[in-house]
Tab-separated table of N, CA, C and O in Angstrom:
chain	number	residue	atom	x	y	z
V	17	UNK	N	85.310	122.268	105.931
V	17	UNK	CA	86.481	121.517	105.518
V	17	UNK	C	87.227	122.310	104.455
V	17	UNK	O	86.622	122.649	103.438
V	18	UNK	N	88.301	122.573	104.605
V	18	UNK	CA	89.672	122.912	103.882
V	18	UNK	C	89.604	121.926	101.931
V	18	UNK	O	89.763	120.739	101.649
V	19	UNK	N	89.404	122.741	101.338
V	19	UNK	CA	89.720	121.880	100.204
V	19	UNK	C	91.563	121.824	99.840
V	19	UNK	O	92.522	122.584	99.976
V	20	UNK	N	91.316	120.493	99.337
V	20	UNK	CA	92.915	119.814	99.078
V	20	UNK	C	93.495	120.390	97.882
V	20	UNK	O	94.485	119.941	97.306
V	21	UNK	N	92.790	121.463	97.523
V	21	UNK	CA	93.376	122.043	96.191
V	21	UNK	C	93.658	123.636	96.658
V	21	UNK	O	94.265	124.410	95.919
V	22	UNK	N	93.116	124.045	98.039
V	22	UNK	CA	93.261	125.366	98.495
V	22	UNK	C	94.784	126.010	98.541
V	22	UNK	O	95.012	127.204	98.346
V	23	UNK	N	95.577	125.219	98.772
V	23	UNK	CA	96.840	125.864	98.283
V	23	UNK	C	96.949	126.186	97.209
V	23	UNK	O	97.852	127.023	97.218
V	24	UNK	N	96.434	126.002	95.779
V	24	UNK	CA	96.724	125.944	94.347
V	24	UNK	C	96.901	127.704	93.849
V	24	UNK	O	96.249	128.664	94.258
V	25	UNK	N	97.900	127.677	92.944
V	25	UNK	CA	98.200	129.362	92.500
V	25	UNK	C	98.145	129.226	91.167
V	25	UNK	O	98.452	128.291	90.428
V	26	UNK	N	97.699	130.320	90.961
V	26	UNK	CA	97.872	130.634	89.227
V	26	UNK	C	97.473	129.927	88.923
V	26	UNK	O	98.188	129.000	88.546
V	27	UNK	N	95.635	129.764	88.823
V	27	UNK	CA	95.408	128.616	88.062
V	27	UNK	C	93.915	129.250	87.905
V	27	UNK	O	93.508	129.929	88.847
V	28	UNK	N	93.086	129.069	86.782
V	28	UNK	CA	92.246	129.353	85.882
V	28	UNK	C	91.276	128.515	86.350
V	28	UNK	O	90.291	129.063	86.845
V	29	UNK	N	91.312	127.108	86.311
V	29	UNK	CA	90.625	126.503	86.984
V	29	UNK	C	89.331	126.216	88.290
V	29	UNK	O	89.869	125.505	89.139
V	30	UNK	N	88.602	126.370	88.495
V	30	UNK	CA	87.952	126.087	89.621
V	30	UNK	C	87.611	124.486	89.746
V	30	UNK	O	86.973	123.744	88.999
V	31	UNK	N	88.570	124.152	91.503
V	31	UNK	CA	89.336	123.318	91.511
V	31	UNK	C	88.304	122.743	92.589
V	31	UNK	O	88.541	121.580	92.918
V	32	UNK	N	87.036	123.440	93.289
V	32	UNK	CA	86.284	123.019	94.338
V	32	UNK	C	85.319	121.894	94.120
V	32	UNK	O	84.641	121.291	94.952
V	33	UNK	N	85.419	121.710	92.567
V	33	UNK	CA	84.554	120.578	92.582
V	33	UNK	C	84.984	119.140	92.692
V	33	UNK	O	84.469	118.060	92.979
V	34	UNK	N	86.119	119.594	92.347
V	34	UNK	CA	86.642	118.103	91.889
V	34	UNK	C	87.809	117.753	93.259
V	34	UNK	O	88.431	118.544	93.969
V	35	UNK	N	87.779	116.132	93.256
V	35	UNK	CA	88.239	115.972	94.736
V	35	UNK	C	89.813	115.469	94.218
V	35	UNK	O	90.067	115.388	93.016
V	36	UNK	N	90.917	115.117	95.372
V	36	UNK	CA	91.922	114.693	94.951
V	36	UNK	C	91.515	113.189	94.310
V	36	UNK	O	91.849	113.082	93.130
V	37	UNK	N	91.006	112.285	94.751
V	37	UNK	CA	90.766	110.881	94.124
V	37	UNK	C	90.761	111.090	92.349
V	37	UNK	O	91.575	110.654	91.535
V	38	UNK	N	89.378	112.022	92.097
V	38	UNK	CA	89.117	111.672	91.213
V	38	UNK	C	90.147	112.403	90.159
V	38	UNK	O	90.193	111.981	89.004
V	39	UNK	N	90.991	113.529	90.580
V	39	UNK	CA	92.193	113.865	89.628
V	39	UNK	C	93.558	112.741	89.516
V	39	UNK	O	94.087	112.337	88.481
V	40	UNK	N	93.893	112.423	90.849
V	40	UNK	CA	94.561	110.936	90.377
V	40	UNK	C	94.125	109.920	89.653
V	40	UNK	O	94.966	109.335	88.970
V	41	UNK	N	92.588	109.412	89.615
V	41	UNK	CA	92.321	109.019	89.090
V	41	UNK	C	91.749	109.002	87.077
V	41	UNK	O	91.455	108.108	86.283
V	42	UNK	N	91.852	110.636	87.001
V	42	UNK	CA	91.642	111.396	85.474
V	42	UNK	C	93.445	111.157	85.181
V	42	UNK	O	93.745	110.823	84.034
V	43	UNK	N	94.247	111.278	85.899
V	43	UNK	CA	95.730	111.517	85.122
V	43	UNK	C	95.825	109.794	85.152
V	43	UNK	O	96.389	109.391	84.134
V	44	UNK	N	95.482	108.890	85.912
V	44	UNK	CA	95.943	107.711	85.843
V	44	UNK	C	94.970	107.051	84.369
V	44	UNK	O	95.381	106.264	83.515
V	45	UNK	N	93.945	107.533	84.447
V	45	UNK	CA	93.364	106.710	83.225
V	45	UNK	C	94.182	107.419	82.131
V	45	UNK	O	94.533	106.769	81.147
V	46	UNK	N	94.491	108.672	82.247
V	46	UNK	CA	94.885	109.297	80.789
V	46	UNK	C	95.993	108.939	80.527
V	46	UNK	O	96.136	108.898	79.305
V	47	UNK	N	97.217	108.540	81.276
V	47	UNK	CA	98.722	107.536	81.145
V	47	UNK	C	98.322	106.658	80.004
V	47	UNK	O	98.592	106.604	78.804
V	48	UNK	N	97.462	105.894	80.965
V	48	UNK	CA	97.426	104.443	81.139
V	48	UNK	C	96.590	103.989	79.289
V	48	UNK	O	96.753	103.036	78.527
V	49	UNK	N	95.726	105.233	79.228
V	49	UNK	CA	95.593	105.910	77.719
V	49	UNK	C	96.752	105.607	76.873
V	49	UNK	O	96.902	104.771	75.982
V	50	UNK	N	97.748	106.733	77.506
V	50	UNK	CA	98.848	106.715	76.073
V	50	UNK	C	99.393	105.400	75.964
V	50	UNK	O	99.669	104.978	74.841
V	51	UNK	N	99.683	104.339	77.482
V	51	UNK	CA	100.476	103.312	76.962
V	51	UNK	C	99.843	102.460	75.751
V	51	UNK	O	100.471	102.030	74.784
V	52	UNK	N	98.126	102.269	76.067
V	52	UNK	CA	97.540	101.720	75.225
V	52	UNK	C	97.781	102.263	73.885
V	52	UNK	O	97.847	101.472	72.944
V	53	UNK	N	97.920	103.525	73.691
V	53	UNK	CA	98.342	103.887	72.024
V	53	UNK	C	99.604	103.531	71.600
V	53	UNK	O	99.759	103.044	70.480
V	54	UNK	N	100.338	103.675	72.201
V	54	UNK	CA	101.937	103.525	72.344
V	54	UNK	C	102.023	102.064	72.015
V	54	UNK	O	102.956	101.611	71.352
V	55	UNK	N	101.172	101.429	72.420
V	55	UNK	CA	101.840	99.997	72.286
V	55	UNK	C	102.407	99.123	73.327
V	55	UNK	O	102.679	97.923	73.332
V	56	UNK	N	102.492	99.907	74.065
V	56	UNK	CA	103.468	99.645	75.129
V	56	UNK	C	102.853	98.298	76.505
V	56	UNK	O	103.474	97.632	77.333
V	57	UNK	N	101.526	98.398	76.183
V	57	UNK	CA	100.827	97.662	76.827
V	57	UNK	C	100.405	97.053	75.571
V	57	UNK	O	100.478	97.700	74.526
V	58	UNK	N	99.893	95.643	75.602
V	58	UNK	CA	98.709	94.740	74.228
V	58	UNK	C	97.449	95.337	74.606
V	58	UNK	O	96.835	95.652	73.586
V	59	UNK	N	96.772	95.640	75.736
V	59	UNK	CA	95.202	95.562	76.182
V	59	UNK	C	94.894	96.286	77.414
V	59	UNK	O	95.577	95.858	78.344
V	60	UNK	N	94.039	97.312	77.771
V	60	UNK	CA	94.206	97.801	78.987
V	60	UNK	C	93.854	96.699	80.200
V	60	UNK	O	94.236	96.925	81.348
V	61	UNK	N	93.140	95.555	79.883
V	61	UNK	CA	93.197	95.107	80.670
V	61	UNK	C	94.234	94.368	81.538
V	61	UNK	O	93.998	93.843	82.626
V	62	UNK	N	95.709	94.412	80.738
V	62	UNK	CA	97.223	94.287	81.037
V	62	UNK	C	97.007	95.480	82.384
V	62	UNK	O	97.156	94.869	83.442
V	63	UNK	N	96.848	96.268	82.516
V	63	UNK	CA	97.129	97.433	83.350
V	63	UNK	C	96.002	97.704	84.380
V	63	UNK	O	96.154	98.610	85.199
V	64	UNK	N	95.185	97.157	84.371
V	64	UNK	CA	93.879	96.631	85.436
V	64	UNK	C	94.705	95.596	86.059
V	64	UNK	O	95.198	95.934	87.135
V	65	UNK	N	94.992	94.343	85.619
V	65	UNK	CA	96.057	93.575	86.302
V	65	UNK	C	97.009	93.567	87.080
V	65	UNK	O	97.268	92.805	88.011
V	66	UNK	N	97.657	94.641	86.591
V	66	UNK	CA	98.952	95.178	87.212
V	66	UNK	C	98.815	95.534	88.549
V	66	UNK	O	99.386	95.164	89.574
V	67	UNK	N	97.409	96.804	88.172
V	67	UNK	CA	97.185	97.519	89.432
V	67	UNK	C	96.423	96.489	90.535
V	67	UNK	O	96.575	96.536	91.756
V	68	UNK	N	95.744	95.742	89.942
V	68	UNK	CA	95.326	94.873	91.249
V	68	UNK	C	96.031	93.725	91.588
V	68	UNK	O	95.789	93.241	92.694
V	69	UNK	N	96.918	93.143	90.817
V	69	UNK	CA	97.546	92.286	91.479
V	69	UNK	C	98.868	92.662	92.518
V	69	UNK	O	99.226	92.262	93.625
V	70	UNK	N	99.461	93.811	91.372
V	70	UNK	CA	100.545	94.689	92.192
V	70	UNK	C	100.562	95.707	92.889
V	70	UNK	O	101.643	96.151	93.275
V	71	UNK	N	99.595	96.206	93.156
V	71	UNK	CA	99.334	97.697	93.550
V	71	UNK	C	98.458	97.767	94.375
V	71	UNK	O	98.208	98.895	94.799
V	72	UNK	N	97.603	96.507	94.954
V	72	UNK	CA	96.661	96.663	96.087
V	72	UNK	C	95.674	97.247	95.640
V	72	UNK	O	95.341	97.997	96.558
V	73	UNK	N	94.579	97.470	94.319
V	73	UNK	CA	93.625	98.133	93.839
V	73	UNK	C	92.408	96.842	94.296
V	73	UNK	O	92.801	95.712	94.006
V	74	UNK	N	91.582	96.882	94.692
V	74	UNK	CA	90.121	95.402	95.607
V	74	UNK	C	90.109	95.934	93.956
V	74	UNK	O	90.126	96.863	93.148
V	75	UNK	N	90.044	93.871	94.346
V	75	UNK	CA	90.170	92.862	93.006
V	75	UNK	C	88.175	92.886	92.832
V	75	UNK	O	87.450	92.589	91.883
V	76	UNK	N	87.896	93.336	94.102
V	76	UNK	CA	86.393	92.806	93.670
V	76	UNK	C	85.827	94.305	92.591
V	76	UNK	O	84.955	94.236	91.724
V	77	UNK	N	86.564	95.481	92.952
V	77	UNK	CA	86.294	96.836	92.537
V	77	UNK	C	86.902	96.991	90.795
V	77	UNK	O	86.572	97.861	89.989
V	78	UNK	N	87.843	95.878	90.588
V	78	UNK	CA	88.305	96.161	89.382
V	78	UNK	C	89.415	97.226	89.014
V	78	UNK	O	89.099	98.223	89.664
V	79	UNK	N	90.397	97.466	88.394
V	79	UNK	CA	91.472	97.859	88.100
V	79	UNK	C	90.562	99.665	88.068
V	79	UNK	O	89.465	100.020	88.499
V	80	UNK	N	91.579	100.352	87.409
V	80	UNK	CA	91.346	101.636	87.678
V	80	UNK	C	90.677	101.873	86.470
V	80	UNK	O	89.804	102.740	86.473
V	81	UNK	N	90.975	101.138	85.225
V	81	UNK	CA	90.407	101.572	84.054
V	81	UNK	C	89.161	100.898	83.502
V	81	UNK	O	88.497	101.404	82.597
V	82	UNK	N	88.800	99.471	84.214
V	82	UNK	CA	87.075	98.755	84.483
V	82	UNK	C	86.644	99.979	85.396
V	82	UNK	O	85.415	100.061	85.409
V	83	UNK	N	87.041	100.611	85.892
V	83	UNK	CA	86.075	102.021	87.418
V	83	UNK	C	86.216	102.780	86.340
V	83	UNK	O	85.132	103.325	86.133
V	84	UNK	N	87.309	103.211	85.244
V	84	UNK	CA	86.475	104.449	84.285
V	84	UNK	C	85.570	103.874	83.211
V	84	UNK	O	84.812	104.542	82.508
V	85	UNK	N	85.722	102.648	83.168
V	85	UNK	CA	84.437	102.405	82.160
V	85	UNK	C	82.859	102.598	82.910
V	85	UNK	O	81.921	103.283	82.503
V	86	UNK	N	82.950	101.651	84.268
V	86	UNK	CA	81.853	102.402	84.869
V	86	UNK	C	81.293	103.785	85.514
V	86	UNK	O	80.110	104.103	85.639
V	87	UNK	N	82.420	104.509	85.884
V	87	UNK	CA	82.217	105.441	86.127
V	87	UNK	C	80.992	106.119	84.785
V	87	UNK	O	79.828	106.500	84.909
V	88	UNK	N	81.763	106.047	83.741
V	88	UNK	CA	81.878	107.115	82.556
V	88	UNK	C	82.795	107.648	82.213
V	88	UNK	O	83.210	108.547	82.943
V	89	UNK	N	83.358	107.412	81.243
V	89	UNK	CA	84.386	108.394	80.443
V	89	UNK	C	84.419	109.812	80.254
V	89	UNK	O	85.379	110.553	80.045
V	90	UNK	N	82.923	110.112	80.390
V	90	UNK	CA	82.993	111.722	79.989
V	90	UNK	C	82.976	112.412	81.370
V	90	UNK	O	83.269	113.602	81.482
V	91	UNK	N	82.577	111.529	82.566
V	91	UNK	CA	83.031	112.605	83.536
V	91	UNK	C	84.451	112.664	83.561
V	91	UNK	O	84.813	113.841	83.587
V	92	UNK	N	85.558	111.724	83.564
V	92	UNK	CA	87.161	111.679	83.611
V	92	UNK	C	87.364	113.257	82.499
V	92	UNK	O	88.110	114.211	82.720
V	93	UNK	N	86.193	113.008	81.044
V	93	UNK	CA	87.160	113.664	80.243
V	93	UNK	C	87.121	114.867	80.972
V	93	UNK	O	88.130	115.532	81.208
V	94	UNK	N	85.855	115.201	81.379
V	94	UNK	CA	85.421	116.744	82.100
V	94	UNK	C	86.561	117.159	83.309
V	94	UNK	O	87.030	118.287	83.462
V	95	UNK	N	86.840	116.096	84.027
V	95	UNK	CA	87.943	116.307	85.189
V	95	UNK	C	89.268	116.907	84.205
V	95	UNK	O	89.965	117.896	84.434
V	96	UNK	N	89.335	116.115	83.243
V	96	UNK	CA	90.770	116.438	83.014
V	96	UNK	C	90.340	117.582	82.339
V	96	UNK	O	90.704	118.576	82.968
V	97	UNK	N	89.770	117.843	81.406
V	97	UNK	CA	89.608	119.084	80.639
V	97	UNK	C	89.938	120.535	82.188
V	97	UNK	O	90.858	121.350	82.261
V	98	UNK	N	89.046	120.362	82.924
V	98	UNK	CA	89.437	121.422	83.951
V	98	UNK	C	90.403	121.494	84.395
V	98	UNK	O	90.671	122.550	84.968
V	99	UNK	N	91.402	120.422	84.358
V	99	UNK	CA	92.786	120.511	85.297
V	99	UNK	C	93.895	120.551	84.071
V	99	UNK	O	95.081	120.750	84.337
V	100	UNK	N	93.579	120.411	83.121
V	100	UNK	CA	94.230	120.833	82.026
V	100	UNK	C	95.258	122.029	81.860
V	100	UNK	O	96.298	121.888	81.216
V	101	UNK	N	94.951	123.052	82.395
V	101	UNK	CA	95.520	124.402	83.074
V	101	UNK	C	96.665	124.159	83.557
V	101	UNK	O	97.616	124.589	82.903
V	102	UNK	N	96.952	123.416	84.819
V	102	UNK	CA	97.476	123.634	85.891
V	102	UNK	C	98.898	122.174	85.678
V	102	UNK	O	99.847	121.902	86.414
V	103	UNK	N	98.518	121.646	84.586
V	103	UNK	CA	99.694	120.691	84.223
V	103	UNK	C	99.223	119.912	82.363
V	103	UNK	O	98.907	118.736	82.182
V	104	UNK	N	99.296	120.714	81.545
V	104	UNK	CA	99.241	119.893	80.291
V	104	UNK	C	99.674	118.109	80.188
V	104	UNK	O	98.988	117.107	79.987
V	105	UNK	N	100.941	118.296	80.402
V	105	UNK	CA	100.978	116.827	79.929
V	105	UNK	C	100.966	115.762	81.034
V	105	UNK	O	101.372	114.614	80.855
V	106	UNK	N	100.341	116.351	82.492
V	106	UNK	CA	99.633	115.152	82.746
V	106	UNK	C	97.874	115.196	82.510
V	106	UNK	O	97.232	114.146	82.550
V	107	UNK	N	97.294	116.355	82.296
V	107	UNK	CA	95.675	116.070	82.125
V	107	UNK	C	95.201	116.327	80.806
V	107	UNK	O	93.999	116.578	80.715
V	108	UNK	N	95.868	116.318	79.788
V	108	UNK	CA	95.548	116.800	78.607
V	108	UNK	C	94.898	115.868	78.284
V	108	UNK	O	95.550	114.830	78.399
V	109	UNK	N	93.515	115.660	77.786
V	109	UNK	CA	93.392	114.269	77.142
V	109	UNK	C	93.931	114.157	76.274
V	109	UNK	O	94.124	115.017	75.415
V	110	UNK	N	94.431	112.688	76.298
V	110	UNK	CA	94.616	112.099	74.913
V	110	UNK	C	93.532	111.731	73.811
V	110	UNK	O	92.319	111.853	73.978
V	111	UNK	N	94.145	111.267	72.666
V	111	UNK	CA	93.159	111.406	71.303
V	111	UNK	C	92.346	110.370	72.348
V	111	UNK	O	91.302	110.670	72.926
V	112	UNK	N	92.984	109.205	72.456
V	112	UNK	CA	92.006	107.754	73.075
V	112	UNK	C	90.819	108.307	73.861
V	112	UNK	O	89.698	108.318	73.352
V	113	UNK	N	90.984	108.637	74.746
V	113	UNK	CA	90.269	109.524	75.864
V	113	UNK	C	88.624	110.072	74.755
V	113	UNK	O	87.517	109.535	74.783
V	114	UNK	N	89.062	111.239	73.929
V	114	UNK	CA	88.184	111.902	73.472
V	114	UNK	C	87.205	111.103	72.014
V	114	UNK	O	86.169	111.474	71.462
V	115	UNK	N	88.221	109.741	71.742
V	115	UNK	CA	87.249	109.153	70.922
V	115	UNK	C	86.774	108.260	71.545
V	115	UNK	O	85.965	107.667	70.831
V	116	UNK	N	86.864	107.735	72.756
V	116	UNK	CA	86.288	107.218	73.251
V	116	UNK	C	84.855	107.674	74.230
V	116	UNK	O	83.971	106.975	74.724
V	117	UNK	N	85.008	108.629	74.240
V	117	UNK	CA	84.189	109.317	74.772
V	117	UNK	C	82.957	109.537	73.571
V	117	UNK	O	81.881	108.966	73.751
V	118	UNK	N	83.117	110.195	72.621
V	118	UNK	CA	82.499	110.443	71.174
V	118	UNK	C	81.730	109.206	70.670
V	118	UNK	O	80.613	109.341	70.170
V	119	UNK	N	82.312	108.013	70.796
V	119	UNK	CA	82.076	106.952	70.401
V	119	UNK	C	80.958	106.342	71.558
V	119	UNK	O	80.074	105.621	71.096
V	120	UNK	N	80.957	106.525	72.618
V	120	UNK	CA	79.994	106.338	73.500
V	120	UNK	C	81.095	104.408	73.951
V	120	UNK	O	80.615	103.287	74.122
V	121	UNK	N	82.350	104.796	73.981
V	121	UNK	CA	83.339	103.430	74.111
V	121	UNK	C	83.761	103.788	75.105
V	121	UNK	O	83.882	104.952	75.489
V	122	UNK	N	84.078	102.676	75.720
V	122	UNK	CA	85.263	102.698	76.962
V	122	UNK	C	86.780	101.616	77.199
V	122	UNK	O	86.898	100.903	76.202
V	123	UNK	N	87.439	101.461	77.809
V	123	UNK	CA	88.333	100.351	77.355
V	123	UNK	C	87.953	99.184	77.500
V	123	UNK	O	88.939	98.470	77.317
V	124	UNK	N	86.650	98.287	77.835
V	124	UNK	CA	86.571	97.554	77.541
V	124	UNK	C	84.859	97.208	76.803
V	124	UNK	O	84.065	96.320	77.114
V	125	UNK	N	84.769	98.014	76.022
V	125	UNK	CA	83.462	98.162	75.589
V	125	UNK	C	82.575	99.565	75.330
V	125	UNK	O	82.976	100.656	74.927
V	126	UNK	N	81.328	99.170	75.680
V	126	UNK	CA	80.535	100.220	76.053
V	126	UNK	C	80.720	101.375	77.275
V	126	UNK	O	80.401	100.946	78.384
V	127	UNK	N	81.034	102.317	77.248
V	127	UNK	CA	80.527	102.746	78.800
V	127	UNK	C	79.615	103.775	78.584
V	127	UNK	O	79.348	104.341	77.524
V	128	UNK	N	79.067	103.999	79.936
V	128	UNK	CA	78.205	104.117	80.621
V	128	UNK	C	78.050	105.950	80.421
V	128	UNK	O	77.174	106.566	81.028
């Protein structure tokens, strides 16, 4: 199988590990990051909502940012840290991201 990153140029990165899901899914938690700093949202769980009520995300699976609390935070941070290269200001972590990670926190608690 063809990896979905095999077109990619100029990039530092080694891109074979990581699949397309889980990089949409490292830039979507890391947004969804800044709105929470920003203000712009009250609670991430505002934006778990969104995505499953508006966006077709299975309500039984939980919004995108309950899947990075279970996932783990530090694999997202690791995704983005590698794709970091190839677009700063969408994979850069944010501060949230890396103290949450440090802290052994996730957006709604503990994670994993």
């Amino acid at each position: 199988a063809v990896s979905a990153w095999s077109d990619a140029q100029d990039t530092d990165a080694d891109l074979s590990n990581i699949s397309v899901q889980e990089a949409l899914h490292a830039a979507l938690v890391n947004a969804a990051a800044r709105l929470v700093v920003d203000k712009v949202v009250q609670r991430a769980s505002d934006i778990d909502v969104v995505m499953v009520k508006g966006l077709g995300f299975d309500s039984k699976l939980g919004g995108p940012l309950l899947q990075a609390d279970l996932q783990g935070m530090l694999h997202l941070l690791r995704v983005m840290r590698d794709l970091e290269t190839r677009d700063p200001a969408l994979w850069r972590p944010g501060a949230l991201i890396e103290d949450m990670v440090k802290n052994g926190r996730g957006f709604f608690g503990r994670s994993i």
